[in-house]
Amino acid sequence: MPKNFTLQLFFILILSVFKCVCTGPCQEDWVFYKDSCYFQSSVKKNWQIAEKNCVEKGSHLVVVNDLAELLSESYWIGLVEKEEGQWTWVDGTDYSTTEHHWDEGQPDDWDVRVNGEDCGLWNDADCMLSYPYFCEGKPKSH
């Protein structure tokens, strides 16, 4: 069982159960939680396309600011390594000020793939692989 499995299931459950009933100040099919809106993709995309899809929705890939936002490791998050060893969040949040929840031994920058591993799942992964993703954005009233 992956670390923080209970929290991961809790967050996904919140998104699933309240998706249609408690969107609050969010767009349809989005969930409001702690001053942000979240969208769970139903399709798998590579990291760049996932981030592009989020941006087109007026958001970005999720930035994990607390444990409640910690998602299953099989979802893209808004973490990218633009320069070797320099991880950054897509919204500009200072990486050094956030909790890190890397899987054991990660990031390892395993370079068997041509592209290396520069995108975040709490396991640095090849950005060209396809995974589902979560977008995070501001409520409609902001």
Rosetta silent file (secondary structure, phi, psi, omega in degrees, C-alpha in Angstrom):
SEQUENCE: MPKNFTLQLFFILILSVFKCVCTGPCQEDWVFYKDSCYFQSSVKKNWQIAEKNCVEKGSHLVVVNDLAELLSESYWIGLVEKEEGQWTWVDGTDYSTTEHHWDEGQPDDWDVRVNGEDCGLWNDADCMLSYPYFCEGKPKSH
SCORE:     score description
SCORE:     0.000 S_00000001
   1 L     0.000  127.454 -178.589    0.000    0.000    0.000 S_00000001
   2 L   -63.631  155.751  178.043    1.546    3.381   -0.995 S_00000001
   3 L   -61.015  148.900  179.440    2.425    5.906    1.692 S_00000001
   4 L    57.365   27.675 -177.767   -0.404    8.250    2.652 S_00000001
   5 H   -57.060  -41.128 -179.671   -2.837    5.914    0.877 S_00000001
   6 H   -61.878  -44.695  178.595   -5.685    6.896    3.226 S_00000001
   7 H   -64.619  -38.707  178.995   -5.218   10.615    2.516 S_00000001
   8 H   -62.105  -47.086  178.971   -5.028    9.954   -1.213 S_00000001
   9 H   -63.152  -39.172  179.454   -8.279    8.020   -1.143 S_00000001
  10 H   -59.846  -47.828 -178.201   -9.895   10.716    1.014 S_00000001
  11 H   -65.067  -43.131  178.832   -9.054   13.484   -1.459 S_00000001
  12 H   -64.821  -38.225  176.938  -10.202   11.440   -4.458 S_00000001
  13 H   -62.298  -44.628  177.642  -13.387   10.556   -2.549 S_00000001
  14 H   -56.822  -46.540 -178.951  -14.030   14.248   -1.859 S_00000001
  15 H   -63.663  -39.575 -177.777  -13.628   15.003   -5.551 S_00000001
  16 H   -72.331  -48.323 -174.273  -15.894   12.138   -6.576 S_00000001
  17 H   -70.806  -43.895 -173.490  -18.694   12.549   -4.029 S_00000001
  18 H   -93.837    1.496 -176.629  -18.993   16.321   -4.008 S_00000001
  19 L   -52.120  -46.700 -175.236  -18.291   16.911   -7.681 S_00000001
  20 L   -92.255  -21.063 -173.234  -21.910   17.489   -8.624 S_00000001
  21 L  -100.278  -31.832 -170.242  -23.325   18.791   -5.355 S_00000001
  22 L  -125.800   47.069 -178.289  -20.854   21.193   -3.775 S_00000001
  23 L   -71.284  -22.171  177.416  -19.017   22.991   -6.540 S_00000001
  24 L    56.371 -128.184 -176.751  -19.582   26.323   -4.771 S_00000001
  25 L   -83.489   18.920 -177.156  -17.757   29.100   -6.574 S_00000001
  26 L  -101.416  165.364  175.039  -16.195   26.709   -9.102 S_00000001
  27 L   -64.658  164.127  176.167  -17.028   25.854  -12.689 S_00000001
  28 L   -60.301  141.827 -178.573  -19.280   22.887  -13.361 S_00000001
  29 L    72.901   12.154  175.423  -17.482   19.561  -12.775 S_00000001
  30 L  -112.686  158.042 -179.618  -14.945   21.230  -10.454 S_00000001
  31 E  -119.199  135.791  178.442  -14.708   20.854   -6.660 S_00000001
  32 E   -92.255  130.017  177.319  -14.083   23.687   -4.189 S_00000001
  33 E  -153.270  124.697  176.432  -11.600   22.992   -1.372 S_00000001
  34 L    46.837   58.237  174.691   -9.579   25.472    0.747 S_00000001
  35 L    66.904   13.054  176.474   -9.985   28.512   -1.525 S_00000001
  36 E  -132.911  160.826  175.710   -9.160   26.602   -4.723 S_00000001
  37 E  -111.949  142.192 -176.404  -11.081   24.706   -7.375 S_00000001
  38 E  -126.919  140.571  177.691   -9.998   21.255   -8.553 S_00000001
  39 E  -125.473  129.337  177.743  -10.732   19.322  -11.717 S_00000001
  40 E  -101.127  121.602  179.554  -10.004   15.603  -12.089 S_00000001
  41 L   -70.345  152.099  175.381   -9.256   14.511  -15.639 S_00000001
  42 L  -107.300    1.435  179.518  -10.943   11.420  -16.984 S_00000001
  43 L  -127.306  160.141  178.173   -8.289   10.885  -19.652 S_00000001
  44 L   -97.003  137.224  177.656   -4.545   10.328  -19.636 S_00000001
  45 E  -138.860  161.017  172.023   -2.224   12.916  -21.198 S_00000001
  46 L   -74.128  169.446 -172.408    1.505   13.579  -21.157 S_00000001
  47 H   -58.820  -46.046 -176.925    2.668   16.274  -18.716 S_00000001
  48 H   -63.673  -42.756  179.554    2.871   19.112  -21.250 S_00000001
  49 H   -69.869  -37.824  176.840   -0.576   18.463  -22.712 S_00000001
  50 H   -60.462  -46.435  179.168   -2.062   18.022  -19.225 S_00000001
  51 H   -64.637  -40.953  177.936   -0.641   21.409  -18.162 S_00000001
  52 H   -60.872  -43.624  178.226   -1.828   22.978  -21.446 S_00000001
  53 H   -61.976  -39.570  177.467   -5.345   21.604  -20.865 S_00000001
  54 H   -64.854  -45.532 -179.828   -5.331   23.052  -17.348 S_00000001
  55 H   -60.205  -40.087  177.504   -4.138   26.451  -18.613 S_00000001
  56 H   -63.152  -22.871  177.151   -6.925   26.439  -21.222 S_00000001
  57 L   -92.362    6.788 -179.687   -9.335   25.990  -18.296 S_00000001
  58 L    77.296   29.155 -176.416   -7.804   29.012  -16.526 S_00000001
  59 L  -141.789 -159.124  177.059   -5.837   26.869  -14.061 S_00000001
  60 E  -152.335  167.684  173.794   -2.635   24.798  -13.766 S_00000001
  61 E   -58.674  147.274 -173.479   -1.648   21.304  -12.705 S_00000001
  62 L   -57.255  136.953  173.381   -2.224   20.897   -8.966 S_00000001
  63 L  -105.160  122.281 -174.604    0.389   22.331   -6.594 S_00000001
  64 L   -85.633  101.684 -179.748    0.583   20.245   -3.426 S_00000001
  65 L   -96.415  -20.498  177.798    0.599   22.716   -0.528 S_00000001
  66 L  -152.037  168.792 -175.019   -0.640   20.338    2.178 S_00000001
  67 H   -60.271  -29.528 -179.225   -1.268   16.656    2.791 S_00000001
  68 H   -66.571  -23.013  178.076   -4.957   16.934    1.915 S_00000001
  69 H   -90.251   -2.430 -178.806   -3.924   17.820   -1.650 S_00000001
  70 L   -68.540  119.140 -174.332   -1.594   14.831   -1.840 S_00000001
  71 L  -103.444  170.436  173.858   -2.894   12.731   -4.670 S_00000001
  72 L   -54.438  142.495 -178.624   -2.318    9.229   -5.847 S_00000001
  73 L   -67.492   -2.944  179.499    1.154    8.922   -7.317 S_00000001
  74 L   -97.950   20.684  175.796   -0.425    7.955  -10.624 S_00000001
  75 L  -121.449  138.305  173.798   -1.625   11.529  -11.338 S_00000001
  76 E   -64.718  141.385  171.608    0.442   14.336  -12.825 S_00000001
  77 L  -121.015  169.802 -174.488    1.056   17.237  -10.462 S_00000001
  78 L   -83.365   47.387 -179.174    2.393   20.702  -11.290 S_00000001
  79 E  -116.728  129.443 -177.483    6.021   19.925  -10.512 S_00000001
  80 E  -143.013  145.089  178.161    8.676   20.142  -13.220 S_00000001
  81 E  -102.485   94.984 -177.214   12.472   20.030  -13.345 S_00000001
  82 E   -77.088  -33.313  173.988   13.396   22.774  -15.809 S_00000001
  83 E  -127.418  147.039 -176.416   17.102   22.557  -14.959 S_00000001
  84 L   -50.652  121.216  178.492   18.826   19.485  -13.553 S_00000001
  85 L    80.805    0.563 -178.070   18.105   19.297   -9.819 S_00000001
  86 E  -112.821   89.201 -179.825   15.949   22.457   -9.849 S_00000001
  87 E   -82.489  138.116  179.338   12.315   21.462   -9.247 S_00000001
  88 E  -136.742  151.898  174.454    9.676   24.202   -9.606 S_00000001
  89 E   -89.462  143.991 -176.290    5.920   24.471   -9.209 S_00000001
  90 L   -63.752  -23.886 -179.257    3.963   25.636  -12.271 S_00000001
  91 L   -92.339    5.133  179.137    2.266   28.455  -10.345 S_00000001
  92 L    89.173   -3.764  176.409    5.564   29.921   -9.135 S_00000001
  93 L   -56.632  134.770 -179.622    5.216   28.636   -5.540 S_00000001
  94 L   -66.763  115.796 -178.131    8.708   28.305   -4.071 S_00000001
  95 H   -55.024  -37.294 -176.687    9.493   24.570   -4.077 S_00000001
  96 H   -69.811  -14.895 -178.997   11.668   24.923   -0.963 S_00000001
  97 H   -96.147   -2.228 -178.701    8.678   26.231    1.044 S_00000001
  98 L  -106.968  156.931  175.022    6.384   23.276    0.328 S_00000001
  99 L   -68.582  145.762  177.846    6.314   19.804    1.823 S_00000001
 100 L  -112.793  134.275 -175.363    7.939   17.168   -0.357 S_00000001
 101 L  -126.758   40.849 -179.982    6.375   13.733   -0.627 S_00000001
 102 L   -59.788  143.479  171.395    8.755   11.941   -2.966 S_00000001
 103 L   -62.405  158.862 -179.477    8.520    8.173   -3.072 S_00000001
 104 L   -55.514  131.247  178.494   11.477    6.457   -1.423 S_00000001
 105 L    82.265    5.044 -177.709   14.630    6.937   -3.513 S_00000001
 106 L  -110.028  155.624   -6.590   13.056    9.710   -5.624 S_00000001
 107 L   -75.733  141.770 -177.803   13.759   11.850   -7.493 S_00000001
 108 L  -114.359   -6.874  178.235   16.338    9.622   -9.145 S_00000001
 109 L    50.228   42.258  178.515   16.413   11.103  -12.686 S_00000001
 110 L   -57.146  123.520 -171.456   16.535    7.624  -14.163 S_00000001
 111 L  -109.931   28.941  177.423   17.666    8.242  -17.737 S_00000001
 112 L   -63.952  -38.655  177.023   16.822    5.005  -19.527 S_00000001
 113 L   -75.983  152.988 -179.244   14.215    6.900  -21.541 S_00000001
 114 L   -57.209  -38.752 -173.533   15.434    9.393  -24.131 S_00000001
 115 L   -85.185   -3.712 -174.345   13.767   12.301  -22.341 S_00000001
 116 L    70.058 -165.582  179.926   15.058   11.604  -18.811 S_00000001
 117 L  -127.124  104.185 -173.229   12.679   12.140  -15.900 S_00000001
 118 L  -128.875    8.037 -178.070   11.715   15.750  -15.401 S_00000001
 119 E  -124.629  153.186 -168.281    8.006   15.814  -14.475 S_00000001
 120 L   -97.115  135.712  168.364    6.319   15.204  -11.168 S_00000001
 121 L  -140.367   13.896 -163.675    4.211   12.399   -9.758 S_00000001
 122 L    67.153   16.829  168.349    6.248   12.287   -6.506 S_00000001
 123 L  -149.778  106.804 -175.420    8.300    9.929   -8.629 S_00000001
 124 L   -54.763  129.241 -171.958   10.172   11.873  -11.273 S_00000001
 125 E  -130.807  159.733  175.040    8.829   10.543  -14.548 S_00000001
 126 L   -63.747  122.700 -176.145    9.331   10.896  -18.271 S_00000001
 127 L   -61.552  -18.656 -178.119    7.169   13.878  -19.262 S_00000001
 128 L   -86.383   -8.481  175.536    6.018   12.067  -22.407 S_00000001
 129 L   -70.336  153.669 -179.691    4.269    9.275  -20.475 S_00000001
 130 L  -103.621  128.516  176.439    0.488    9.576  -20.192 S_00000001
 131 E  -139.562  157.913  169.018   -1.236    9.818  -16.814 S_00000001
 132 L   -67.519  170.391 -175.658   -4.492   11.304  -15.577 S_00000001
 133 E  -152.517  163.662  174.776   -4.106   14.693  -13.902 S_00000001
 134 E  -119.021  134.626  172.600   -5.684   17.233  -11.566 S_00000001
 135 E  -100.059  150.202  176.113   -6.023   20.928  -12.384 S_00000001
 136 E  -131.011  132.733  179.909   -6.124   23.580   -9.662 S_00000001
 137 E  -147.811  176.917  179.352   -7.468   27.072  -10.147 S_00000001
 138 L   -82.030  150.343  175.402   -8.998   30.083   -8.476 S_00000001
 139 L   -60.287  159.283 -179.150  -12.757   30.257   -7.792 S_00000001
 140 L   -57.459  -30.587 -175.280  -14.913   32.137  -10.316 S_00000001
 141 L   -76.872   -7.571 -179.181  -15.285   35.091   -7.942 S_00000001
 142 L   -96.217    0.000    0.000  -11.515   35.839   -7.979 S_00000001
